[in-house]
Amino acid sequence: MSSTSDRPLTPEDYWQLLVENLAPQRLGTEVVSLADSHGRTLADDAHATFSVPPFDNSAMDGFAVRGADFGDDAGHDDGPWEFAVVADIAAGHTPTARGDVEGTAREEVGQLPPAARIMTGAPMPAWADAVVPVEDTDAPRGASAAPRTVTVHRAPKPGANVRLAGEDIAAEDLVVSAGSVISARTASTLAAIGYGEVEVVTRPRVAVLATGAELAAPGEQLSPGMIPDSNSTLLALLVREAGGQAVLARTTGDTAADFGAALPTDVDLIVTSGGVSMGAFDPVKEYGLAHGWTFEKVAMQPGKPQGHGMAGSVPVIALPGNPVSVAVSFRLFVRPFIGRLLGQPDSLASTTRMARAGPAWRSSPGRRQYLPGALLPGGSTVRSSANENLVDEGSTHGDSTAGGSTDGDGYDVVVPVHRLGSGSHLAASLHAAQVLAVVDAEVTEVKPGDLVQIIPL
């Protein structure tokens, strides 16, 4: 690994350096039920165990019929046509070998062609190829006994209101790829293709260390010169959101010896905050330089000082100490690194889109700005919150004291959540932030209505 260089790196170059320098251990896998799979990362590709739907079934409540029984009148209103109701088919019944279905079988009435009353999702009789909606018949709606005959007022087109076996998914199709994060929607899809449990990647065990003798536990009475340790809470919960588990969260003193003694060995990743800059009490940097770690200036604001290295076999990512710097740095470097540990594609953590700037704001020259912002629907105006420093992220109407609105072209509006912009110390801005607004290093002023890239938090 290299030591600190004089030339600031771009965030992309620093990320590449971090990936090249850190050598994480491979994570294991475990099998969990679908009910316990939310937020987990799929370890193997999931293929359909059967076709979806697995059989031809009705898309509507109505009557299954043969299109040939309407002659050349398919799709027309030239009826009426009368049918004998020979079966009553509910969802969950299965076809019999005779081509009929289990249910209440009926004798044909005279020479009338057959129809079967059928419910949505019920299997189609083998002899039927279309379904007439109940609204196009004289049959009663709602709960009732199946009639002996039914009159159809509109002839269906061939295949009307029939879901064909496999039209959604064919058996053995690849449906969900390894590395996918399982959402409620993903779990539903996995259930639909025959899975009751899945193999997922074990959650990485992450230790969170905040440095600084000035740190007090959240909720403690503050002595003079002390501040609450908000970073440990922030990082532990960000780790959880990223798919890991924070197994340790502690503070360390302001000496390299204190820091080194606090480094655990039984985890998959260590994330630290503070102590990486140019101060007289920067224990992470002092310890890291003595152990071959890399420290760089990154051309970004906030979050300029960054570091990383290996503590034995455990990767360490060392972040700056101010809360907004921690949040931004985690989003750019730690979250995608945890994603890599889990086998997720890099694109999952790099999703961006565009929005229009609401108010104007300024950016420091020479560094890419990552401004904590709130999103408002396109065409919204912006107003201040009860705290004059913060934008009311819930406001979408009223007079604008913080900026303007879009021209109604469909882009959301992004607004700074703090009047002081992207200052690294502005902890109050984290609550309201939904996105990071990205301003290129050569841009010093963003004007109302400018298109800017945004990164979801």
Short mmCIF file of C-alpha atoms in Angstrom, two decimals:
data_model
loop_
_atom_site.label_atom_id
_atom_site.label_comp_id
_atom_site.label_asym_id
_atom_site.label_seq_id
_atom_site.Cartn_x
_atom_site.Cartn_y
_atom_site.Cartn_z
CA MET A 1 0.00 0.00 0.00
CA SER A 2 1.04 3.59 -0.53
CA SER A 3 1.24 6.49 1.89
CA THR A 4 -0.35 9.88 1.50
CA SER A 5 0.13 11.53 -1.90
CA ASP A 6 0.04 15.28 -2.56
CA ARG A 7 -2.30 15.17 -5.54
CA PRO A 8 -5.99 14.87 -4.62
CA LEU A 9 -7.67 11.87 -6.19
CA THR A 10 -11.08 11.83 -7.78
CA PRO A 11 -13.66 9.78 -5.85
CA GLU A 12 -13.56 7.18 -8.65
CA ASP A 13 -9.76 6.87 -8.47
CA TYR A 14 -9.85 6.56 -4.70
CA TRP A 15 -12.52 3.86 -4.88
CA GLN A 16 -10.42 1.91 -7.36
CA LEU A 17 -7.36 2.23 -5.10
CA LEU A 18 -9.38 1.04 -2.11
CA VAL A 19 -10.66 -2.00 -4.00
CA GLU A 20 -7.15 -2.89 -5.18
CA ASN A 21 -5.59 -2.56 -1.72
CA LEU A 22 -8.15 -4.34 0.44
CA ALA A 23 -8.41 -8.13 0.39
CA PRO A 24 -11.54 -9.25 2.24
CA GLN A 25 -12.22 -12.83 3.26
CA ARG A 26 -14.93 -14.67 1.35
CA LEU A 27 -18.25 -14.77 3.19
CA GLY A 28 -20.18 -17.98 3.74
CA THR A 29 -23.82 -18.73 2.98
CA GLU A 30 -26.85 -19.88 4.92
CA VAL A 31 -30.36 -21.06 4.11
CA VAL A 32 -33.27 -18.96 5.38
CA SER A 33 -37.02 -19.07 4.90
CA LEU A 34 -38.60 -16.55 2.55
CA ALA A 35 -40.21 -14.93 5.57
CA ASP A 36 -36.72 -14.19 6.93
CA SER A 37 -35.10 -13.27 3.61
CA HIS A 38 -36.00 -9.58 3.38
CA GLY A 39 -32.89 -7.47 2.81
CA ARG A 40 -30.63 -10.50 2.34
CA THR A 41 -28.47 -11.12 -0.71
CA LEU A 42 -29.24 -14.15 -2.87
CA ALA A 43 -26.24 -16.49 -3.04
CA ASP A 44 -27.22 -18.47 -6.17
CA ASP A 45 -29.31 -17.87 -9.26
CA ALA A 46 -32.98 -18.72 -8.75
CA HIS A 47 -34.61 -20.62 -11.62
CA ALA A 48 -38.30 -21.32 -11.95
CA THR A 49 -39.11 -24.80 -10.67
CA PHE A 50 -42.24 -24.87 -12.84
CA SER A 51 -44.00 -22.71 -15.40
CA VAL A 52 -45.94 -19.67 -14.24
CA PRO A 53 -48.82 -19.97 -14.44
CA PRO A 54 -48.48 -23.75 -14.17
CA PHE A 55 -51.70 -24.38 -16.11
CA ASP A 56 -54.12 -22.55 -18.39
CA ASN A 57 -56.48 -20.61 -16.14
CA SER A 58 -59.23 -18.05 -16.25
CA ALA A 59 -58.41 -14.35 -15.97
CA MET A 60 -61.98 -13.48 -14.98
CA ASP A 61 -65.07 -14.75 -13.23
CA GLY A 62 -67.36 -15.99 -15.96
CA PHE A 63 -68.03 -19.01 -18.16
CA ALA A 64 -65.51 -21.17 -20.02
CA VAL A 65 -66.68 -21.91 -23.56
CA ARG A 66 -65.53 -23.17 -26.98
CA GLY A 67 -64.98 -20.44 -29.53
CA ALA A 68 -66.17 -22.77 -32.29
CA ASP A 69 -69.65 -22.79 -30.75
CA PHE A 70 -70.08 -19.14 -31.81
CA GLY A 71 -69.37 -19.81 -35.47
CA ASP A 72 -68.11 -16.68 -37.23
CA ASP A 73 -69.46 -14.30 -34.61
CA ALA A 74 -66.38 -14.14 -32.33
CA GLY A 75 -66.08 -10.72 -30.73
CA HIS A 76 -69.52 -9.60 -31.91
CA ASP A 77 -72.79 -8.75 -30.18
CA ASP A 78 -74.94 -10.82 -32.54
CA GLY A 79 -76.31 -13.14 -29.85
CA PRO A 80 -77.87 -14.30 -27.77
CA TRP A 81 -76.33 -17.76 -27.50
CA GLU A 82 -77.50 -20.30 -24.96
CA PHE A 83 -75.23 -22.85 -23.28
CA ALA A 84 -75.67 -25.76 -20.91
CA VAL A 85 -73.65 -25.26 -17.72
CA VAL A 86 -71.94 -28.63 -17.27
CA ALA A 87 -69.49 -27.80 -14.45
CA ASP A 88 -68.83 -25.31 -11.69
CA ILE A 89 -65.08 -24.69 -11.35
CA ALA A 90 -63.53 -22.91 -8.39
CA ALA A 91 -59.87 -22.00 -8.02
CA GLY A 92 -57.94 -24.97 -6.64
CA HIS A 93 -59.86 -27.64 -8.59
CA THR A 94 -57.93 -29.81 -11.02
CA PRO A 95 -58.88 -31.15 -14.48
CA THR A 96 -59.92 -34.80 -14.71
CA ALA A 97 -58.83 -37.35 -17.26
CA ARG A 98 -62.12 -36.82 -19.15
CA GLY A 99 -61.08 -33.28 -19.95
CA ASP A 100 -63.71 -31.93 -17.56
CA VAL A 101 -62.82 -30.67 -14.10
CA GLU A 102 -63.61 -31.75 -10.61
CA GLY A 103 -66.52 -29.80 -9.24
CA THR A 104 -70.26 -30.03 -9.66
CA ALA A 105 -70.64 -31.89 -12.96
CA ARG A 106 -73.94 -31.51 -14.80
CA GLU A 107 -75.70 -33.32 -17.62
CA GLU A 108 -75.89 -31.44 -20.91
CA VAL A 109 -79.34 -29.93 -21.41
CA GLY A 110 -80.72 -31.06 -24.75
CA GLN A 111 -78.40 -30.22 -27.64
CA LEU A 112 -76.97 -27.03 -26.13
CA PRO A 113 -73.17 -26.56 -26.32
CA PRO A 114 -71.30 -26.83 -23.00
CA ALA A 115 -70.11 -24.05 -20.73
CA ALA A 116 -68.52 -24.20 -17.30
CA ARG A 117 -68.95 -21.54 -14.66
CA ILE A 118 -65.39 -20.62 -13.73
CA MET A 119 -63.72 -18.37 -11.18
CA THR A 120 -60.61 -16.23 -11.61
CA GLY A 121 -57.49 -18.42 -11.37
CA ALA A 122 -59.35 -21.69 -11.82
CA PRO A 123 -57.97 -24.18 -14.38
CA MET A 124 -59.53 -24.16 -17.81
CA PRO A 125 -61.38 -27.28 -18.98
CA ALA A 126 -59.41 -29.00 -21.75
CA TRP A 127 -62.29 -28.51 -24.19
CA ALA A 128 -62.62 -24.74 -23.60
CA ASP A 129 -60.52 -21.99 -25.20
CA ALA A 130 -62.13 -18.73 -24.03
CA VAL A 131 -63.92 -17.22 -21.06
CA VAL A 132 -67.03 -15.05 -21.25
CA PRO A 133 -67.09 -12.48 -18.40
CA VAL A 134 -70.11 -12.90 -16.16
CA GLU A 135 -71.06 -9.32 -17.09
CA ASP A 136 -71.69 -10.50 -20.68
CA THR A 137 -74.22 -13.13 -19.59
CA ASP A 138 -77.59 -13.32 -17.88
CA ALA A 139 -76.10 -15.15 -14.87
CA PRO A 140 -76.47 -13.56 -11.43
CA ARG A 141 -73.43 -11.82 -9.95
CA GLY A 142 -71.96 -12.69 -6.58
CA ALA A 143 -72.56 -15.76 -4.47
CA SER A 144 -75.15 -18.02 -6.08
CA ALA A 145 -75.63 -21.56 -7.29
CA ALA A 146 -74.49 -22.25 -10.84
CA PRO A 147 -77.42 -22.00 -13.30
CA ARG A 148 -78.40 -24.97 -15.46
CA THR A 149 -78.14 -22.80 -18.56
CA VAL A 150 -76.58 -19.44 -19.35
CA THR A 151 -77.27 -16.92 -22.08
CA VAL A 152 -74.25 -15.16 -23.59
CA HIS A 153 -74.79 -11.68 -25.06
CA ARG A 154 -71.33 -11.09 -26.56
CA ALA A 155 -69.19 -13.73 -28.26
CA PRO A 156 -65.58 -13.80 -26.98
CA LYS A 157 -62.59 -13.73 -29.29
CA PRO A 158 -60.47 -16.91 -29.35
CA GLY A 159 -58.29 -17.08 -26.24
CA ALA A 160 -60.13 -14.22 -24.56
CA ASN A 161 -59.60 -13.97 -20.79
CA VAL A 162 -57.38 -17.05 -20.65
CA ARG A 163 -53.93 -17.04 -19.05
CA LEU A 164 -51.80 -19.63 -20.80
CA ALA A 165 -49.45 -21.94 -18.92
CA GLY A 166 -45.94 -20.47 -18.90
CA GLU A 167 -46.89 -17.13 -20.43
CA ASP A 168 -45.25 -15.33 -17.49
CA ILE A 169 -42.30 -17.62 -16.77
CA ALA A 170 -41.22 -20.90 -18.35
CA ALA A 171 -39.91 -23.75 -16.21
CA GLU A 172 -36.14 -23.44 -15.55
CA ASP A 173 -36.05 -19.77 -16.63
CA LEU A 174 -33.54 -17.64 -14.72
CA VAL A 175 -35.75 -15.31 -12.69
CA VAL A 176 -33.61 -13.77 -9.93
CA SER A 177 -29.83 -13.52 -10.28
CA ALA A 178 -27.27 -14.19 -7.56
CA GLY A 179 -26.30 -10.95 -5.87
CA SER A 180 -29.84 -9.58 -5.90
CA VAL A 181 -31.08 -7.99 -2.69
CA ILE A 182 -34.34 -9.64 -1.70
CA SER A 183 -37.20 -7.16 -1.34
CA ALA A 184 -40.79 -7.99 -0.47
CA ARG A 185 -41.49 -8.07 -4.21
CA THR A 186 -38.54 -10.38 -4.85
CA ALA A 187 -39.67 -12.74 -2.10
CA SER A 188 -43.13 -12.85 -3.65
CA THR A 189 -41.62 -13.76 -7.02
CA LEU A 190 -39.48 -16.48 -5.44
CA ALA A 191 -42.57 -17.94 -3.78
CA ALA A 192 -44.40 -17.87 -7.12
CA ILE A 193 -41.68 -19.95 -8.80
CA GLY A 194 -41.62 -22.61 -6.11
CA TYR A 195 -39.20 -21.50 -3.40
CA GLY A 196 -39.99 -21.71 0.30
CA GLU A 197 -36.44 -21.02 1.42
CA VAL A 198 -33.35 -19.60 -0.26
CA GLU A 199 -29.59 -19.64 0.14
CA VAL A 200 -28.28 -16.20 1.04
CA VAL A 201 -24.86 -14.71 1.72
CA THR A 202 -23.99 -14.48 5.41
CA ARG A 203 -24.21 -10.91 6.68
CA PRO A 204 -20.71 -9.41 7.00
CA ARG A 205 -19.71 -8.72 10.60
CA VAL A 206 -18.64 -5.08 10.81
CA ALA A 207 -16.93 -3.30 13.70
CA VAL A 208 -17.52 0.45 14.06
CA LEU A 209 -14.90 2.55 15.88
CA ALA A 210 -15.23 6.27 16.59
CA THR A 211 -12.08 8.05 17.75
CA GLY A 212 -11.90 11.01 20.08
CA ALA A 213 -11.51 11.60 23.80
CA GLU A 214 -14.26 14.21 23.50
CA LEU A 215 -16.96 11.63 22.70
CA ALA A 216 -19.71 10.78 25.18
CA ALA A 217 -22.29 8.03 24.78
CA PRO A 218 -25.61 9.24 23.33
CA GLY A 219 -27.91 10.46 26.10
CA GLU A 220 -25.15 11.00 28.65
CA GLN A 221 -24.84 14.29 30.51
CA LEU A 222 -22.12 16.25 28.71
CA SER A 223 -19.10 17.51 30.59
CA PRO A 224 -17.40 20.69 29.33
CA GLY A 225 -15.74 20.07 25.99
CA MET A 226 -17.60 16.80 25.35
CA ILE A 227 -19.96 16.03 22.46
CA PRO A 228 -22.31 13.08 21.83
CA ASP A 229 -20.91 10.19 19.81
CA SER A 230 -23.39 10.30 16.95
CA ASN A 231 -21.07 8.63 14.44
CA SER A 232 -21.16 5.19 16.05
CA THR A 233 -24.95 5.14 15.89
CA LEU A 234 -24.92 6.48 12.34
CA LEU A 235 -22.40 3.94 11.09
CA ALA A 236 -23.93 0.96 12.90
CA LEU A 237 -27.33 1.62 11.35
CA LEU A 238 -25.89 2.42 7.91
CA VAL A 239 -24.10 -0.93 8.07
CA ARG A 240 -27.43 -2.61 8.80
CA GLU A 241 -29.10 -0.77 5.92
CA ALA A 242 -26.30 -1.95 3.62
CA GLY A 243 -26.89 -5.60 4.53
CA GLY A 244 -24.26 -6.08 7.23
CA GLN A 245 -24.43 -6.46 10.99
CA ALA A 246 -22.61 -4.09 13.30
CA VAL A 247 -21.28 -6.49 15.93
CA LEU A 248 -19.22 -3.89 17.75
CA ALA A 249 -19.54 -0.13 18.19
CA ARG A 250 -17.14 1.63 20.52
CA THR A 251 -15.10 4.78 20.98
CA THR A 252 -11.33 4.96 21.38
CA GLY A 253 -8.97 7.53 22.82
CA ASP A 254 -6.72 9.96 21.00
CA THR A 255 -3.54 7.89 20.90
CA ALA A 256 -2.36 5.43 18.29
CA ALA A 257 -1.87 2.85 21.03
CA ASP A 258 -5.49 3.23 22.17
CA PHE A 259 -6.68 2.84 18.61
CA GLY A 260 -4.53 -0.20 17.84
CA ALA A 261 -5.66 -1.93 21.03
CA ALA A 262 -9.30 -1.44 20.04
CA LEU A 263 -8.99 -3.12 16.63
CA PRO A 264 -10.89 -6.45 16.64
CA THR A 265 -9.74 -9.50 14.68
CA ASP A 266 -12.93 -11.59 14.51
CA VAL A 267 -14.88 -9.42 12.04
CA ASP A 268 -15.13 -9.07 8.27
CA LEU A 269 -14.68 -5.28 8.10
CA ILE A 270 -13.72 -2.39 10.37
CA VAL A 271 -15.07 1.11 9.73
CA THR A 272 -13.59 4.01 11.68
CA SER A 273 -14.52 7.67 11.96
CA GLY A 274 -12.17 10.51 12.85
CA GLY A 275 -8.43 10.78 13.26
CA VAL A 276 -7.44 10.75 9.57
CA SER A 277 -6.59 14.39 8.91
CA MET A 278 -3.57 16.58 9.71
CA GLY A 279 -4.18 17.28 13.41
CA ALA A 280 -1.90 16.70 16.36
CA PHE A 281 -4.29 14.05 17.71
CA ASP A 282 -5.09 11.88 14.69
CA PRO A 283 -4.52 8.36 16.04
CA VAL A 284 -5.93 6.47 13.05
CA LYS A 285 -3.50 8.11 10.66
CA GLU A 286 -0.57 7.74 13.05
CA TYR A 287 -1.30 4.06 13.59
CA GLY A 288 -2.12 3.42 9.95
CA LEU A 289 1.03 4.98 8.52
CA ALA A 290 3.08 2.83 10.88
CA HIS A 291 1.29 -0.26 9.53
CA GLY A 292 1.37 0.47 5.81
CA TRP A 293 -2.11 1.92 5.38
CA THR A 294 -3.02 4.35 2.62
CA PHE A 295 -4.21 7.89 3.31
CA GLU A 296 -5.30 10.20 0.51
CA LYS A 297 -6.84 13.56 -0.12
CA VAL A 298 -9.95 13.07 -2.24
CA ALA A 299 -11.26 15.95 -4.33
CA MET A 300 -14.71 15.91 -2.77
CA GLN A 301 -16.64 18.06 -0.33
CA PRO A 302 -17.38 16.95 2.31
CA GLY A 303 -15.02 14.05 3.00
CA LYS A 304 -11.61 15.14 1.72
CA PRO A 305 -9.38 13.02 4.04
CA GLN A 306 -9.80 9.27 3.53
CA GLY A 307 -7.83 6.18 4.50
CA HIS A 308 -7.82 2.41 4.34
CA GLY A 309 -5.64 -0.59 5.12
CA MET A 310 -5.52 -4.11 6.52
CA ALA A 311 -5.50 -4.98 10.22
CA GLY A 312 -4.14 -8.48 9.85
CA SER A 313 -6.67 -10.16 7.57
CA VAL A 314 -9.42 -7.61 8.22
CA PRO A 315 -10.02 -4.68 5.83
CA VAL A 316 -10.26 -1.26 7.47
CA ILE A 317 -11.94 1.78 5.90
CA ALA A 318 -11.04 4.97 7.77
CA LEU A 319 -13.46 7.87 7.35
CA PRO A 320 -13.21 11.49 8.48
CA GLY A 321 -14.94 12.45 11.71
CA ASN A 322 -17.56 15.08 10.95
CA PRO A 323 -21.07 13.57 10.71
CA VAL A 324 -21.94 14.67 7.18
CA SER A 325 -18.51 13.57 5.96
CA VAL A 326 -19.16 10.18 7.55
CA ALA A 327 -22.55 9.82 5.87
CA VAL A 328 -21.29 10.90 2.45
CA SER A 329 -18.11 8.80 2.66
CA PHE A 330 -20.09 5.75 3.75
CA ARG A 331 -22.42 6.13 0.76
CA LEU A 332 -19.55 6.45 -1.72
CA PHE A 333 -17.04 3.94 -0.35
CA VAL A 334 -18.30 1.72 2.48
CA ARG A 335 -21.73 0.82 1.14
CA PRO A 336 -20.39 -0.40 -2.23
CA PHE A 337 -17.58 -2.26 -0.43
CA ILE A 338 -20.11 -4.10 1.73
CA GLY A 339 -22.03 -4.78 -1.48
CA ARG A 340 -18.92 -6.38 -2.95
CA LEU A 341 -18.50 -8.52 0.16
CA LEU A 342 -22.06 -9.74 -0.38
CA GLY A 343 -21.53 -10.40 -4.09
CA GLN A 344 -23.83 -7.61 -5.23
CA PRO A 345 -23.13 -5.91 -8.57
CA ASP A 346 -21.38 -2.54 -8.24
CA SER A 347 -24.24 -0.95 -10.19
CA LEU A 348 -26.55 -1.54 -7.22
CA ALA A 349 -24.68 1.02 -5.12
CA SER A 350 -24.01 3.45 -7.97
CA THR A 351 -27.58 4.15 -9.04
CA THR A 352 -28.10 7.81 -9.94
CA ARG A 353 -30.69 9.95 -11.67
CA MET A 354 -31.27 13.59 -12.52
CA ALA A 355 -33.26 16.33 -10.80
CA ARG A 356 -33.63 20.08 -11.18
CA ALA A 357 -32.17 22.45 -8.62
CA GLY A 358 -34.77 24.37 -6.64
CA PRO A 359 -32.78 27.24 -5.14
CA ALA A 360 -29.34 28.41 -6.17
CA TRP A 361 -26.34 27.28 -4.15
CA ARG A 362 -22.56 27.55 -4.32
CA SER A 363 -19.88 24.87 -4.46
CA SER A 364 -16.17 25.00 -3.62
CA PRO A 365 -13.93 25.07 -6.72
CA GLY A 366 -11.71 22.08 -7.39
CA ARG A 367 -13.74 19.57 -5.38
CA ARG A 368 -16.83 17.62 -6.34
CA GLN A 369 -19.67 18.58 -4.04
CA TYR A 370 -22.02 16.02 -2.51
CA LEU A 371 -24.78 18.20 -1.10
CA PRO A 372 -27.36 16.61 1.25
CA GLY A 373 -30.70 17.37 -0.35
CA ALA A 374 -34.41 16.74 -0.11
CA LEU A 375 -36.62 15.90 -3.08
CA LEU A 376 -39.90 17.58 -3.91
CA PRO A 377 -42.25 16.58 -6.76
CA GLY A 378 -41.67 18.33 -10.08
CA GLY A 379 -43.25 21.77 -10.17
CA SER A 380 -43.13 22.21 -6.39
CA THR A 381 -42.10 25.34 -4.58
CA VAL A 382 -39.93 25.33 -1.49
CA ARG A 383 -40.31 26.96 1.90
CA SER A 384 -38.22 27.05 5.03
CA SER A 385 -39.00 24.86 8.02
CA ALA A 386 -39.58 25.98 11.59
CA ASN A 387 -35.79 25.82 11.96
CA GLU A 388 -34.62 28.68 9.75
CA ASN A 389 -31.45 26.75 8.87
CA LEU A 390 -33.34 23.78 7.43
CA VAL A 391 -35.61 23.29 4.45
CA ASP A 392 -38.99 21.72 5.25
CA GLU A 393 -38.65 18.51 3.24
CA GLY A 394 -42.36 17.85 3.59
CA SER A 395 -43.46 21.09 1.96
CA THR A 396 -44.70 21.07 -1.60
CA HIS A 397 -46.74 24.27 -1.70
CA GLY A 398 -46.63 27.86 -0.59
CA ASP A 399 -44.29 30.77 -1.06
CA SER A 400 -40.66 29.98 -1.70
CA THR A 401 -38.10 31.54 0.57
CA ALA A 402 -35.42 29.00 -0.29
CA GLY A 403 -35.64 28.95 -4.05
CA GLY A 404 -37.81 28.30 -7.05
CA SER A 405 -39.59 25.53 -8.93
CA THR A 406 -39.21 23.50 -12.09
CA ASP A 407 -40.92 24.22 -15.36
CA GLY A 408 -43.13 21.15 -14.99
CA ASP A 409 -40.98 18.90 -17.22
CA GLY A 410 -41.31 15.92 -14.88
CA TYR A 411 -38.03 16.17 -13.00
CA ASP A 412 -38.15 16.22 -9.22
CA VAL A 413 -36.81 19.30 -7.46
CA VAL A 414 -33.73 18.93 -5.24
CA VAL A 415 -33.17 21.47 -2.47
CA PRO A 416 -30.34 21.78 0.06
CA VAL A 417 -31.54 20.67 3.47
CA HIS A 418 -29.39 23.23 5.28
CA ARG A 419 -28.82 26.86 4.39
CA LEU A 420 -25.07 26.38 4.94
CA GLY A 421 -24.95 23.74 2.20
CA SER A 422 -22.66 20.72 2.43
CA GLY A 423 -20.61 21.65 5.50
CA SER A 424 -19.17 18.50 7.04
CA HIS A 425 -20.26 19.47 10.57
CA LEU A 426 -23.95 20.10 9.80
CA ALA A 427 -25.37 17.09 11.64
CA ALA A 428 -28.90 18.54 11.62
CA SER A 429 -29.01 18.16 7.84
CA LEU A 430 -28.79 14.36 7.98
CA HIS A 431 -32.34 13.86 9.23
CA ALA A 432 -33.92 15.64 6.26
CA ALA A 433 -31.52 14.39 3.58
CA GLN A 434 -32.93 11.97 1.02
CA VAL A 435 -30.28 12.31 -1.68
CA LEU A 436 -26.84 13.69 -2.40
CA ALA A 437 -26.82 16.34 -5.12
CA VAL A 438 -23.59 15.99 -7.11
CA VAL A 439 -21.89 19.15 -8.41
CA ASP A 440 -18.80 18.72 -10.60
CA ALA A 441 -15.49 20.12 -9.39
CA GLU A 442 -15.36 22.84 -12.04
CA VAL A 443 -18.83 24.19 -11.19
CA THR A 444 -18.95 26.87 -8.50
CA GLU A 445 -22.61 27.89 -8.69
CA VAL A 446 -25.80 25.94 -9.25
CA LYS A 447 -28.70 28.01 -10.57
CA PRO A 448 -32.43 27.38 -10.10
CA GLY A 449 -33.62 24.89 -12.70
CA ASP A 450 -30.17 23.45 -13.47
CA LEU A 451 -30.11 19.69 -14.01
CA VAL A 452 -28.00 17.97 -11.35
CA GLN A 453 -27.17 14.35 -10.70
CA ILE A 454 -28.56 12.89 -7.49
CA ILE A 455 -27.56 9.80 -5.52
CA PRO A 456 -30.25 8.23 -3.29
CA LEU A 457 -29.32 7.76 0.35
#
